[in-house]
């Protein structure tokens, strides 16, 4: 059995990055929650600079922020795919959408807790 293998192409790899960035751009344009996450991301970045977080704290913040963005992207995909399948109210589709939204909530609460652990002691120190 032979498998077809495509030759490596730098152009194709760069093109795939363009598609990925386009997806993020579209999400930021269309999804209100994505803009909320963007503001929070900018706030975390500014606070990290102002408070001079350690390398370990920065790593925790990066993972937390990335976790939220990944969850929001996947939630948006689930919602759009569900709406594409059926615009009618269906209990199973509602369940699936609620589960995906719950994943975003878990990510956001985790990120909030991470930010609190990193920044509250710095705020208390003055």
PDB file of C-alpha atoms in Angstrom:
ATOM      1  CA  UNK A   1       0.000   0.000   0.000  1.00  0.00           C
ATOM      2  CA  UNK A   2       1.448   3.320  -1.008  1.00  0.00           C
ATOM      3  CA  UNK A   3       0.525   6.615   0.492  1.00  0.00           C
ATOM      4  CA  UNK A   4       0.507   9.806  -1.478  1.00  0.00           C
ATOM      5  CA  UNK A   5       2.940  12.301  -0.018  1.00  0.00           C
ATOM      6  CA  UNK A   6       2.920  15.929  -0.934  1.00  0.00           C
ATOM      7  CA  UNK A   7       6.209  17.696  -1.263  1.00  0.00           C
ATOM      8  CA  UNK A   8       7.035  20.203   1.425  1.00  0.00           C
ATOM      9  CA  UNK A   9       6.262  23.720   0.360  1.00  0.00           C
ATOM     10  CA  UNK A  10       7.209  26.823   2.303  1.00  0.00           C
ATOM     11  CA  UNK A  11       4.504  28.678   0.384  1.00  0.00           C
ATOM     12  CA  UNK A  12       1.864  26.169   1.547  1.00  0.00           C
ATOM     13  CA  UNK A  13       3.052  26.458   5.152  1.00  0.00           C
ATOM     14  CA  UNK A  14       2.939  30.268   5.023  1.00  0.00           C
ATOM     15  CA  UNK A  15      -0.469  30.088   3.411  1.00  0.00           C
ATOM     16  CA  UNK A  16      -1.758  27.928   6.272  1.00  0.00           C
ATOM     17  CA  UNK A  17      -0.606  30.589   8.754  1.00  0.00           C
ATOM     18  CA  UNK A  18      -2.496  33.191   6.737  1.00  0.00           C
ATOM     19  CA  UNK A  19      -5.674  31.108   7.032  1.00  0.00           C
ATOM     20  CA  UNK A  20      -5.149  30.750  10.788  1.00  0.00           C
ATOM     21  CA  UNK A  21      -4.646  34.501  11.286  1.00  0.00           C
ATOM     22  CA  UNK A  22      -7.692  35.141   9.130  1.00  0.00           C
ATOM     23  CA  UNK A  23      -9.752  32.933  11.448  1.00  0.00           C
ATOM     24  CA  UNK A  24      -8.575  34.911  14.477  1.00  0.00           C
ATOM     25  CA  UNK A  25      -9.286  38.202  12.693  1.00  0.00           C
ATOM     26  CA  UNK A  26     -12.797  37.087  11.756  1.00  0.00           C
ATOM     27  CA  UNK A  27     -13.469  35.940  15.307  1.00  0.00           C
ATOM     28  CA  UNK A  28     -12.332  39.317  16.688  1.00  0.00           C
ATOM     29  CA  UNK A  29     -14.551  41.121  14.209  1.00  0.00           C
ATOM     30  CA  UNK A  30     -17.683  39.006  14.724  1.00  0.00           C
ATOM     31  CA  UNK A  31     -17.574  37.762  18.310  1.00  0.00           C
ATOM     32  CA  UNK A  32     -18.129  40.193  21.176  1.00  0.00           C
ATOM     33  CA  UNK A  33     -16.559  37.873  23.747  1.00  0.00           C
ATOM     34  CA  UNK A  34     -13.377  37.710  21.684  1.00  0.00           C
ATOM     35  CA  UNK A  35     -13.039  41.479  22.020  1.00  0.00           C
ATOM     36  CA  UNK A  36     -13.501  41.153  25.778  1.00  0.00           C
ATOM     37  CA  UNK A  37     -10.703  38.562  25.786  1.00  0.00           C
ATOM     38  CA  UNK A  38      -8.538  40.896  23.715  1.00  0.00           C
ATOM     39  CA  UNK A  39      -8.969  43.723  26.233  1.00  0.00           C
ATOM     40  CA  UNK A  40      -8.170  41.316  29.071  1.00  0.00           C
ATOM     41  CA  UNK A  41      -5.100  40.055  27.206  1.00  0.00           C
ATOM     42  CA  UNK A  42      -3.834  43.608  26.704  1.00  0.00           C
ATOM     43  CA  UNK A  43      -4.486  44.394  30.386  1.00  0.00           C
ATOM     44  CA  UNK A  44      -2.540  41.307  31.484  1.00  0.00           C
ATOM     45  CA  UNK A  45       0.352  42.224  29.170  1.00  0.00           C
ATOM     46  CA  UNK A  46       0.483  45.786  30.487  1.00  0.00           C
ATOM     47  CA  UNK A  47       0.313  44.631  34.101  1.00  0.00           C
ATOM     48  CA  UNK A  48       3.066  42.091  33.451  1.00  0.00           C
ATOM     49  CA  UNK A  49       5.282  44.888  32.122  1.00  0.00           C
ATOM     50  CA  UNK A  50       4.406  47.355  34.900  1.00  0.00           C
ATOM     51  CA  UNK A  51       4.924  44.838  37.711  1.00  0.00           C
ATOM     52  CA  UNK A  52       7.946  43.141  36.133  1.00  0.00           C
ATOM     53  CA  UNK A  53       6.699  39.577  36.526  1.00  0.00           C
ATOM     54  CA  UNK A  54       9.192  36.758  36.863  1.00  0.00           C
ATOM     55  CA  UNK A  55       9.858  34.309  34.066  1.00  0.00           C
ATOM     56  CA  UNK A  56       7.753  31.653  35.837  1.00  0.00           C
ATOM     57  CA  UNK A  57       4.878  34.099  36.373  1.00  0.00           C
ATOM     58  CA  UNK A  58       5.042  35.131  32.729  1.00  0.00           C
ATOM     59  CA  UNK A  59       4.902  31.501  31.673  1.00  0.00           C
ATOM     60  CA  UNK A  60       1.811  30.914  33.851  1.00  0.00           C
ATOM     61  CA  UNK A  61       0.131  34.033  32.432  1.00  0.00           C
ATOM     62  CA  UNK A  62       0.949  33.048  28.842  1.00  0.00           C
ATOM     63  CA  UNK A  63      -0.518  29.580  29.313  1.00  0.00           C
ATOM     64  CA  UNK A  64      -3.621  30.975  31.009  1.00  0.00           C
ATOM     65  CA  UNK A  65      -4.232  33.556  28.272  1.00  0.00           C
ATOM     66  CA  UNK A  66      -3.526  31.011  25.538  1.00  0.00           C
ATOM     67  CA  UNK A  67      -5.909  28.560  27.225  1.00  0.00           C
ATOM     68  CA  UNK A  68      -8.714  31.144  27.097  1.00  0.00           C
ATOM     69  CA  UNK A  69      -8.064  32.033  23.448  1.00  0.00           C
ATOM     70  CA  UNK A  70      -7.964  28.388  22.420  1.00  0.00           C
ATOM     71  CA  UNK A  71     -11.215  27.672  24.271  1.00  0.00           C
ATOM     72  CA  UNK A  72     -12.906  30.723  22.717  1.00  0.00           C
ATOM     73  CA  UNK A  73     -11.783  29.744  19.213  1.00  0.00           C
ATOM     74  CA  UNK A  74     -13.055  26.187  19.650  1.00  0.00           C
ATOM     75  CA  UNK A  75     -16.314  27.415  21.217  1.00  0.00           C
ATOM     76  CA  UNK A  76     -16.874  29.708  18.239  1.00  0.00           C
ATOM     77  CA  UNK A  77     -16.271  26.777  15.885  1.00  0.00           C
ATOM     78  CA  UNK A  78     -18.763  24.609  17.777  1.00  0.00           C
ATOM     79  CA  UNK A  79     -21.377  27.366  17.732  1.00  0.00           C
ATOM     80  CA  UNK A  80     -20.957  28.128  14.026  1.00  0.00           C
ATOM     81  CA  UNK A  81     -20.934  24.465  13.044  1.00  0.00           C
ATOM     82  CA  UNK A  82     -24.016  23.805  15.181  1.00  0.00           C
ATOM     83  CA  UNK A  83     -25.853  26.740  13.590  1.00  0.00           C
ATOM     84  CA  UNK A  84     -24.830  25.471  10.147  1.00  0.00           C
ATOM     85  CA  UNK A  85     -26.275  22.039  10.925  1.00  0.00           C
ATOM     86  CA  UNK A  86     -29.565  23.419  12.209  1.00  0.00           C
ATOM     87  CA  UNK A  87     -30.913  26.836  13.133  1.00  0.00           C
ATOM     88  CA  UNK A  88     -33.857  25.157  14.871  1.00  0.00           C
ATOM     89  CA  UNK A  89     -33.783  24.803  18.647  1.00  0.00           C
ATOM     90  CA  UNK A  90     -32.669  21.287  19.358  1.00  0.00           C
ATOM     91  CA  UNK A  91     -31.922  20.007  22.870  1.00  0.00           C
ATOM     92  CA  UNK A  92     -28.789  18.105  21.850  1.00  0.00           C
ATOM     93  CA  UNK A  93     -27.343  21.042  19.909  1.00  0.00           C
ATOM     94  CA  UNK A  94     -28.158  23.270  22.881  1.00  0.00           C
ATOM     95  CA  UNK A  95     -26.343  20.829  25.157  1.00  0.00           C
ATOM     96  CA  UNK A  96     -23.292  20.798  22.878  1.00  0.00           C
ATOM     97  CA  UNK A  97     -23.199  24.604  22.716  1.00  0.00           C
ATOM     98  CA  UNK A  98     -23.568  24.862  26.495  1.00  0.00           C
ATOM     99  CA  UNK A  99     -20.701  22.428  27.009  1.00  0.00           C
ATOM    100  CA  UNK A 100     -18.452  24.428  24.671  1.00  0.00           C
ATOM    101  CA  UNK A 101     -19.388  27.658  26.460  1.00  0.00           C
ATOM    102  CA  UNK A 102     -18.648  25.921  29.759  1.00  0.00           C
ATOM    103  CA  UNK A 103     -15.162  25.126  28.491  1.00  0.00           C
ATOM    104  CA  UNK A 104     -14.588  28.837  27.899  1.00  0.00           C
ATOM    105  CA  UNK A 105     -15.852  29.597  31.395  1.00  0.00           C
ATOM    106  CA  UNK A 106     -13.456  27.039  32.913  1.00  0.00           C
ATOM    107  CA  UNK A 107     -10.582  28.567  30.945  1.00  0.00           C
ATOM    108  CA  UNK A 108     -11.541  32.111  31.936  1.00  0.00           C
ATOM    109  CA  UNK A 109     -11.891  31.256  35.636  1.00  0.00           C
ATOM    110  CA  UNK A 110      -8.540  29.455  35.515  1.00  0.00           C
ATOM    111  CA  UNK A 111      -6.959  32.510  33.883  1.00  0.00           C
ATOM    112  CA  UNK A 112      -8.560  34.816  36.447  1.00  0.00           C
ATOM    113  CA  UNK A 113      -7.220  32.669  39.290  1.00  0.00           C
ATOM    114  CA  UNK A 114      -3.777  32.639  37.690  1.00  0.00           C
ATOM    115  CA  UNK A 115      -3.839  36.414  37.317  1.00  0.00           C
ATOM    116  CA  UNK A 116      -4.950  36.801  40.928  1.00  0.00           C
ATOM    117  CA  UNK A 117      -2.149  34.565  42.187  1.00  0.00           C
ATOM    118  CA  UNK A 118       0.407  36.549  40.188  1.00  0.00           C
ATOM    119  CA  UNK A 119      -0.884  40.103  40.606  1.00  0.00           C
ATOM    120  CA  UNK A 120      -2.583  40.348  44.017  1.00  0.00           C
ATOM    121  CA  UNK A 121       0.683  40.016  45.966  1.00  0.00           C
ATOM    122  CA  UNK A 122       2.260  42.637  43.704  1.00  0.00           C
ATOM    123  CA  UNK A 123      -0.694  44.994  44.215  1.00  0.00           C
ATOM    124  CA  UNK A 124      -0.605  44.439  47.991  1.00  0.00           C
ATOM    125  CA  UNK A 125       3.140  45.168  48.101  1.00  0.00           C
ATOM    126  CA  UNK A 126       2.418  48.592  46.714  1.00  0.00           C
TER     127      UNK A 126
END
